[in-house]
Amino acid sequence: MSHLFNQSQYLVSAYRYDQLPEDSGQEIAFVGRSNAGKSTTINALTNHRGLAKVSKTPGRTQLFNCFEFAPDRRLIDLPGYGYAKVPEKMRKHWQKEIDHYLMHRKSLIGVVIIMDIRHPMKAFDEQMINWAAQSGLYSHVLLNKADKLSHSQATTTLLQTKKAILAISESTTCQTFSALRKEGADVLSNTIKPWFEHHD
Ligand SMILES: Nc1nc2c(ncn2[C@@H]2O[C@H](COP(=O)(O)OP(=O)(O)OP(=O)(O)O)[C@@H](O)[C@H]2O)c(=O)[nH]1
Ligand SMILES: [Mg+2]
């Protein structure tokens, strides 16, 4: 397993776009529906339990949480999209901030789109894949919580999802993943590492 991300440290949390660290260097964002496992995935990738806050209650991450794994190289944990129980005002706030972030952040080079393998490719996920492809950002899909399915069920979903992704974007990659068991963490790490190297 790569040690690149093991050096990650908490940097800052931002409630608004303009509170984020300076827009320099390179960063990637972890996006996906609430409760899909974005924060758990960051912990698995960095091998750092408790780095990003995890919760059973959807809508837990209510800030842009920024982690730095090398000078001017960041991982950004975003609030989940599409969670109905978050108060309307809060949802609107985050929709606005995340949209602004995705459109304007110059240091953003790629997105890791996290889905619950039992509920893949919801409308928001499709929009995100489409948007990443249109914007020339790297994108990689994690079918997370694969531990909840049998190996053959997970493989079937992987094949179906790859096909659905291909209809939207030729450059988006996809894998099964278990943030809980850290299964697939090497593949994830090896997929996103070159995003940074290529951009130097
Ligand atoms: N079984 C299983 N549970 C997982 C996995 N990854 C995350 N979870 C659980 O799913 C719940 C949500 O995980 P989080 O990492 O907080 O999800 P999130 O996407 O950051 O959620 P928000 O911050 O609310 O948007 C927690 O109870 C996790 O323990 C996994 O691979 N397998
Ligand atoms: Mg979270």
mmCIF file of C-alpha atoms and ligand atoms in Angstrom:
data_model
loop_
_atom_site.group_PDB
_atom_site.id
_atom_site.type_symbol
_atom_site.label_atom_id
_atom_site.label_comp_id
_atom_site.label_asym_id
_atom_site.label_seq_id
_atom_site.Cartn_x
_atom_site.Cartn_y
_atom_site.Cartn_z
ATOM 1 C CA MET A 1 0.000 0.000 0.000
ATOM 2 C CA SER A 2 1.253 3.431 -0.905
ATOM 3 C CA HIS A 3 2.431 5.612 1.907
ATOM 4 C CA LEU A 4 1.805 8.850 0.039
ATOM 5 C CA PHE A 5 -1.507 9.481 1.781
ATOM 6 C CA ASN A 6 -0.405 8.177 5.179
ATOM 7 C CA GLN A 7 1.161 11.513 6.001
ATOM 8 C CA SER A 8 -2.206 13.267 5.820
ATOM 9 C CA GLN A 9 -2.978 15.849 8.421
ATOM 10 C CA TYR A 10 -6.065 17.833 9.218
ATOM 11 C CA LEU A 11 -5.713 21.293 7.738
ATOM 12 C CA VAL A 12 -8.894 23.317 8.169
ATOM 13 C CA SER A 13 -12.688 23.185 8.007
ATOM 14 C CA ALA A 14 -14.617 25.738 6.016
ATOM 15 C CA TYR A 15 -18.280 26.654 6.245
ATOM 16 C CA ARG A 16 -18.077 28.820 3.156
ATOM 17 C CA TYR A 17 -16.085 28.617 -0.070
ATOM 18 C CA ASP A 18 -14.135 31.757 0.769
ATOM 19 C CA GLN A 19 -12.848 30.157 3.988
ATOM 20 C CA LEU A 20 -11.030 27.377 2.115
ATOM 21 C CA PRO A 21 -7.226 27.281 1.979
ATOM 22 C CA GLU A 22 -5.577 29.331 -0.741
ATOM 23 C CA ASP A 23 -6.487 28.016 -4.179
ATOM 24 C CA SER A 24 -2.996 26.830 -5.100
ATOM 25 C CA GLY A 25 -1.381 23.453 -5.695
ATOM 26 C CA GLN A 26 -3.675 20.474 -6.290
ATOM 27 C CA GLU A 27 -6.538 18.829 -4.490
ATOM 28 C CA ILE A 28 -9.187 16.180 -4.988
ATOM 29 C CA ALA A 29 -12.680 16.073 -3.533
ATOM 30 C CA PHE A 30 -14.645 13.133 -2.150
ATOM 31 C CA VAL A 31 -18.246 13.528 -3.234
ATOM 32 C CA GLY A 32 -21.380 11.443 -2.996
ATOM 33 C CA ARG A 33 -24.738 11.073 -1.351
ATOM 34 C CA SER A 34 -25.012 11.421 2.386
ATOM 35 C CA ASN A 35 -23.985 8.315 4.286
ATOM 36 C CA ALA A 36 -22.278 6.708 1.243
ATOM 37 C CA GLY A 37 -19.015 6.633 3.198
ATOM 38 C CA LYS A 38 -16.964 9.641 2.067
ATOM 39 C CA SER A 39 -15.427 10.304 5.470
ATOM 40 C CA THR A 40 -14.775 6.604 6.136
ATOM 41 C CA THR A 41 -13.063 6.359 2.752
ATOM 42 C CA ILE A 42 -10.681 9.201 3.582
ATOM 43 C CA ASN A 43 -9.817 7.420 6.821
ATOM 44 C CA ALA A 44 -9.186 4.147 4.952
ATOM 45 C CA LEU A 45 -7.068 5.838 2.288
ATOM 46 C CA THR A 46 -4.946 7.724 4.778
ATOM 47 C CA ASN A 47 -4.816 4.771 7.162
ATOM 48 C CA HIS A 48 -5.847 7.172 9.854
ATOM 49 C CA ARG A 49 -8.937 6.182 11.809
ATOM 50 C CA GLY A 50 -10.713 9.248 13.121
ATOM 51 C CA LEU A 51 -9.087 11.744 10.735
ATOM 52 C CA ALA A 52 -12.411 12.518 9.043
ATOM 53 C CA LYS A 53 -15.510 12.395 11.245
ATOM 54 C CA VAL A 54 -17.775 9.438 10.562
ATOM 55 C CA SER A 55 -21.353 9.040 11.727
ATOM 56 C CA LYS A 56 -24.325 6.733 11.458
ATOM 57 C CA THR A 57 -26.489 9.821 11.087
ATOM 58 C CA PRO A 58 -26.593 10.969 7.472
ATOM 59 C CA GLY A 59 -25.697 14.593 6.963
ATOM 60 C CA ARG A 60 -22.837 14.403 9.434
ATOM 61 C CA THR A 61 -20.235 16.313 7.443
ATOM 62 C CA GLN A 62 -21.426 19.903 7.393
ATOM 63 C CA LEU A 63 -18.183 21.581 6.453
ATOM 64 C CA PHE A 64 -15.560 21.386 3.756
ATOM 65 C CA ASN A 65 -12.999 19.384 5.756
ATOM 66 C CA CYS A 66 -9.527 19.771 4.300
ATOM 67 C CA PHE A 67 -6.590 17.414 4.782
ATOM 68 C CA GLU A 68 -3.077 17.868 3.480
ATOM 69 C CA PHE A 69 -0.931 14.834 2.547
ATOM 70 C CA ALA A 70 2.019 16.765 1.101
ATOM 71 C CA PRO A 71 2.785 20.462 0.758
ATOM 72 C CA ASP A 72 -0.039 22.052 -1.239
ATOM 73 C CA ARG A 73 -1.639 18.653 -1.927
ATOM 74 C CA ARG A 74 -5.064 18.224 -0.371
ATOM 75 C CA LEU A 75 -7.974 15.812 0.116
ATOM 76 C CA ILE A 76 -11.343 17.528 0.614
ATOM 77 C CA ASP A 77 -14.215 15.813 2.430
ATOM 78 C CA LEU A 78 -17.472 17.377 1.251
ATOM 79 C CA PRO A 79 -20.919 17.313 2.839
ATOM 80 C CA GLY A 80 -23.162 14.697 1.224
ATOM 81 C CA TYR A 81 -25.663 15.737 -1.391
ATOM 82 C CA GLY A 82 -29.306 14.875 -1.543
ATOM 83 C CA TYR A 83 -30.100 14.144 2.042
ATOM 84 C CA ALA A 84 -33.698 15.169 2.633
ATOM 85 C CA LYS A 85 -33.622 15.352 6.424
ATOM 86 C CA VAL A 86 -31.040 18.099 6.537
ATOM 87 C CA PRO A 87 -32.943 21.364 7.091
ATOM 88 C CA GLU A 88 -33.897 23.103 3.861
ATOM 89 C CA LYS A 89 -31.828 26.183 4.631
ATOM 90 C CA MET A 90 -28.734 24.054 5.245
ATOM 91 C CA ARG A 91 -29.297 22.059 2.068
ATOM 92 C CA LYS A 92 -29.562 25.226 0.008
ATOM 93 C CA HIS A 93 -26.451 26.619 1.625
ATOM 94 C CA TRP A 94 -24.430 23.494 0.748
ATOM 95 C CA GLN A 95 -25.802 23.190 -2.733
ATOM 96 C CA LYS A 96 -24.678 26.739 -3.398
ATOM 97 C CA GLU A 97 -21.248 26.316 -1.795
ATOM 98 C CA ILE A 98 -20.533 22.950 -3.450
ATOM 99 C CA ASP A 99 -21.671 24.169 -6.871
ATOM 100 C CA HIS A 100 -19.459 27.205 -6.490
ATOM 101 C CA TYR A 101 -16.545 25.043 -5.351
ATOM 102 C CA LEU A 102 -16.869 22.631 -8.279
ATOM 103 C CA MET A 103 -17.111 25.455 -10.798
ATOM 104 C CA HIS A 104 -14.421 27.781 -9.539
ATOM 105 C CA ARG A 105 -11.794 25.895 -7.592
ATOM 106 C CA LYS A 106 -8.680 25.974 -9.795
ATOM 107 C CA SER A 107 -6.654 23.536 -7.688
ATOM 108 C CA LEU A 108 -9.376 20.867 -7.989
ATOM 109 C CA ILE A 109 -8.019 18.205 -10.352
ATOM 110 C CA GLY A 110 -10.330 15.281 -9.694
ATOM 111 C CA VAL A 111 -13.259 13.795 -7.830
ATOM 112 C CA VAL A 112 -13.751 10.455 -6.131
ATOM 113 C CA ILE A 113 -17.477 9.734 -6.380
ATOM 114 C CA ILE A 114 -18.633 7.434 -3.614
ATOM 115 C CA MET A 115 -21.807 5.380 -3.926
ATOM 116 C CA ASP A 116 -23.409 2.775 -1.709
ATOM 117 C CA ILE A 117 -23.074 -0.387 -3.835
ATOM 118 C CA ARG A 118 -26.662 -1.272 -2.923
ATOM 119 C CA HIS A 119 -27.935 2.005 -4.423
ATOM 120 C CA PRO A 120 -25.589 2.971 -7.277
ATOM 121 C CA MET A 121 -25.963 5.657 -9.926
ATOM 122 C CA LYS A 122 -28.597 7.935 -8.475
ATOM 123 C CA ALA A 123 -29.392 11.121 -10.375
ATOM 124 C CA PHE A 124 -26.866 13.200 -8.431
ATOM 125 C CA ASP A 125 -24.143 10.623 -9.085
ATOM 126 C CA GLU A 126 -24.833 10.672 -12.815
ATOM 127 C CA GLN A 127 -24.760 14.451 -12.836
ATOM 128 C CA MET A 128 -21.420 14.433 -11.058
ATOM 129 C CA ILE A 129 -19.866 11.978 -13.532
ATOM 130 C CA ASN A 130 -21.209 13.991 -16.417
ATOM 131 C CA TRP A 131 -20.023 17.232 -14.950
ATOM 132 C CA ALA A 132 -16.511 15.883 -14.232
ATOM 133 C CA ALA A 133 -16.200 14.602 -17.793
ATOM 134 C CA GLN A 134 -17.376 17.920 -19.249
ATOM 135 C CA SER A 135 -14.957 19.848 -17.050
ATOM 136 C CA GLY A 136 -11.961 17.661 -17.867
ATOM 137 C CA LEU A 137 -11.533 16.562 -14.267
ATOM 138 C CA TYR A 138 -10.303 13.124 -13.334
ATOM 139 C CA SER A 139 -13.047 10.981 -11.830
ATOM 140 C CA HIS A 140 -13.182 7.611 -10.137
ATOM 141 C CA VAL A 141 -16.258 5.831 -8.760
ATOM 142 C CA LEU A 142 -16.174 3.744 -5.596
ATOM 143 C CA LEU A 143 -18.951 1.208 -5.115
ATOM 144 C CA ASN A 144 -18.600 1.308 -1.358
ATOM 145 C CA LYS A 145 -19.958 -1.038 1.315
ATOM 146 C CA ALA A 146 -19.204 -4.043 -0.915
ATOM 147 C CA ASP A 147 -18.989 -6.035 2.345
ATOM 148 C CA LYS A 148 -22.793 -5.825 2.413
ATOM 149 C CA LEU A 149 -23.078 -7.972 -0.735
ATOM 150 C CA SER A 150 -21.834 -11.393 -1.776
ATOM 151 C CA HIS A 151 -18.817 -11.433 -4.074
ATOM 152 C CA SER A 152 -20.936 -12.381 -7.082
ATOM 153 C CA GLN A 153 -23.582 -9.733 -6.358
ATOM 154 C CA ALA A 154 -20.827 -7.132 -6.071
ATOM 155 C CA THR A 155 -19.257 -8.247 -9.351
ATOM 156 C CA THR A 156 -22.596 -8.053 -11.141
ATOM 157 C CA THR A 157 -23.193 -4.537 -9.837
ATOM 158 C CA LEU A 158 -19.658 -3.534 -10.853
ATOM 159 C CA LEU A 159 -20.225 -4.689 -14.437
ATOM 160 C CA GLN A 160 -23.626 -2.994 -14.662
ATOM 161 C CA THR A 161 -22.293 0.225 -13.204
ATOM 162 C CA LYS A 162 -19.259 0.274 -15.513
ATOM 163 C CA LYS A 163 -21.632 0.002 -18.452
ATOM 164 C CA ALA A 164 -23.837 2.816 -17.153
ATOM 165 C CA ILE A 165 -20.784 5.006 -16.543
ATOM 166 C CA LEU A 166 -19.443 4.387 -20.036
ATOM 167 C CA ALA A 167 -22.667 5.757 -21.492
ATOM 168 C CA ILE A 168 -21.887 9.055 -19.760
ATOM 169 C CA SER A 169 -18.099 9.259 -19.637
ATOM 170 C CA GLU A 170 -15.270 7.281 -21.232
ATOM 171 C CA SER A 171 -12.619 8.431 -18.798
ATOM 172 C CA THR A 172 -14.332 7.622 -15.487
ATOM 173 C CA THR A 173 -13.013 4.524 -13.754
ATOM 174 C CA CYS A 174 -14.870 2.342 -11.229
ATOM 175 C CA GLN A 175 -14.121 -0.277 -8.576
ATOM 176 C CA THR A 176 -15.786 -2.107 -5.720
ATOM 177 C CA PHE A 177 -14.684 -0.938 -2.300
ATOM 178 C CA SER A 178 -15.160 -1.464 1.405
ATOM 179 C CA ALA A 179 -14.020 1.506 3.440
ATOM 180 C CA LEU A 180 -14.899 -0.433 6.555
ATOM 181 C CA ARG A 181 -12.590 -3.350 5.703
ATOM 182 C CA LYS A 182 -10.153 -1.256 3.650
ATOM 183 C CA GLU A 183 -10.744 -3.600 0.725
ATOM 184 C CA GLY A 184 -9.753 -1.894 -2.480
ATOM 185 C CA ALA A 185 -7.682 0.799 -0.790
ATOM 186 C CA ASP A 186 -4.600 -0.093 -2.859
ATOM 187 C CA VAL A 187 -6.544 0.187 -6.110
ATOM 188 C CA LEU A 188 -7.968 3.516 -4.984
ATOM 189 C CA SER A 189 -4.576 4.835 -3.984
ATOM 190 C CA ASN A 190 -2.925 3.676 -7.207
ATOM 191 C CA THR A 191 -5.715 5.208 -9.272
ATOM 192 C CA ILE A 192 -5.577 8.676 -7.786
ATOM 193 C CA LYS A 193 -1.827 8.978 -7.251
ATOM 194 C CA PRO A 194 -1.033 9.621 -10.943
ATOM 195 C CA TRP A 195 -3.659 12.371 -11.052
ATOM 196 C CA PHE A 196 -1.303 14.452 -8.987
ATOM 197 C CA GLU A 197 1.889 13.410 -10.736
ATOM 198 C CA HIS A 198 0.518 14.166 -14.192
ATOM 199 C CA HIS A 199 -0.487 17.622 -13.193
ATOM 200 C CA ASP A 200 2.856 18.910 -12.042
HETATM 201 N N1 LIG B 1 -20.719 -1.857 6.077
HETATM 202 C C1 LIG B 1 -20.053 -0.751 5.755
HETATM 203 N N2 LIG B 1 -20.366 0.412 6.341
HETATM 204 C C2 LIG B 1 -19.679 1.523 5.959
HETATM 205 C C3 LIG B 1 -18.654 1.479 4.976
HETATM 206 N N3 LIG B 1 -18.190 2.739 4.808
HETATM 207 C C4 LIG B 1 -18.884 3.525 5.650
HETATM 208 N N4 LIG B 1 -19.781 2.803 6.356
HETATM 209 C C5 LIG B 1 -20.717 3.295 7.394
HETATM 210 O O1 LIG B 1 -21.633 4.199 6.805
HETATM 211 C C6 LIG B 1 -21.953 5.263 7.707
HETATM 212 C C7 LIG B 1 -21.642 6.618 7.050
HETATM 213 O O2 LIG B 1 -20.251 6.750 6.830
HETATM 214 P P1 LIG B 1 -19.580 8.189 6.614
HETATM 215 O O3 LIG B 1 -18.172 7.942 6.203
HETATM 216 O O4 LIG B 1 -19.843 9.075 7.760
HETATM 217 O O5 LIG B 1 -20.437 8.698 5.347
HETATM 218 P P2 LIG B 1 -20.375 10.136 4.624
HETATM 219 O O6 LIG B 1 -20.568 9.867 3.172
HETATM 220 O O7 LIG B 1 -19.146 10.865 5.019
HETATM 221 O O8 LIG B 1 -21.681 10.812 5.210
HETATM 222 P P3 LIG B 1 -22.051 12.394 5.339
HETATM 223 O O9 LIG B 1 -20.873 13.082 5.957
HETATM 224 O O10 LIG B 1 -23.267 12.382 6.172
HETATM 225 O O11 LIG B 1 -22.338 12.876 3.955
HETATM 226 C C8 LIG B 1 -21.129 5.000 8.964
HETATM 227 O O12 LIG B 1 -21.944 4.311 9.878
HETATM 228 C C9 LIG B 1 -20.011 4.116 8.461
HETATM 229 O O13 LIG B 1 -19.447 3.279 9.460
HETATM 230 C C10 LIG B 1 -18.341 0.202 4.392
HETATM 231 O O14 LIG B 1 -17.464 0.050 3.534
HETATM 232 N N5 LIG B 1 -19.073 -0.860 4.816
HETATM 233 MG MG MG B 2 -18.900 12.683 5.891
#
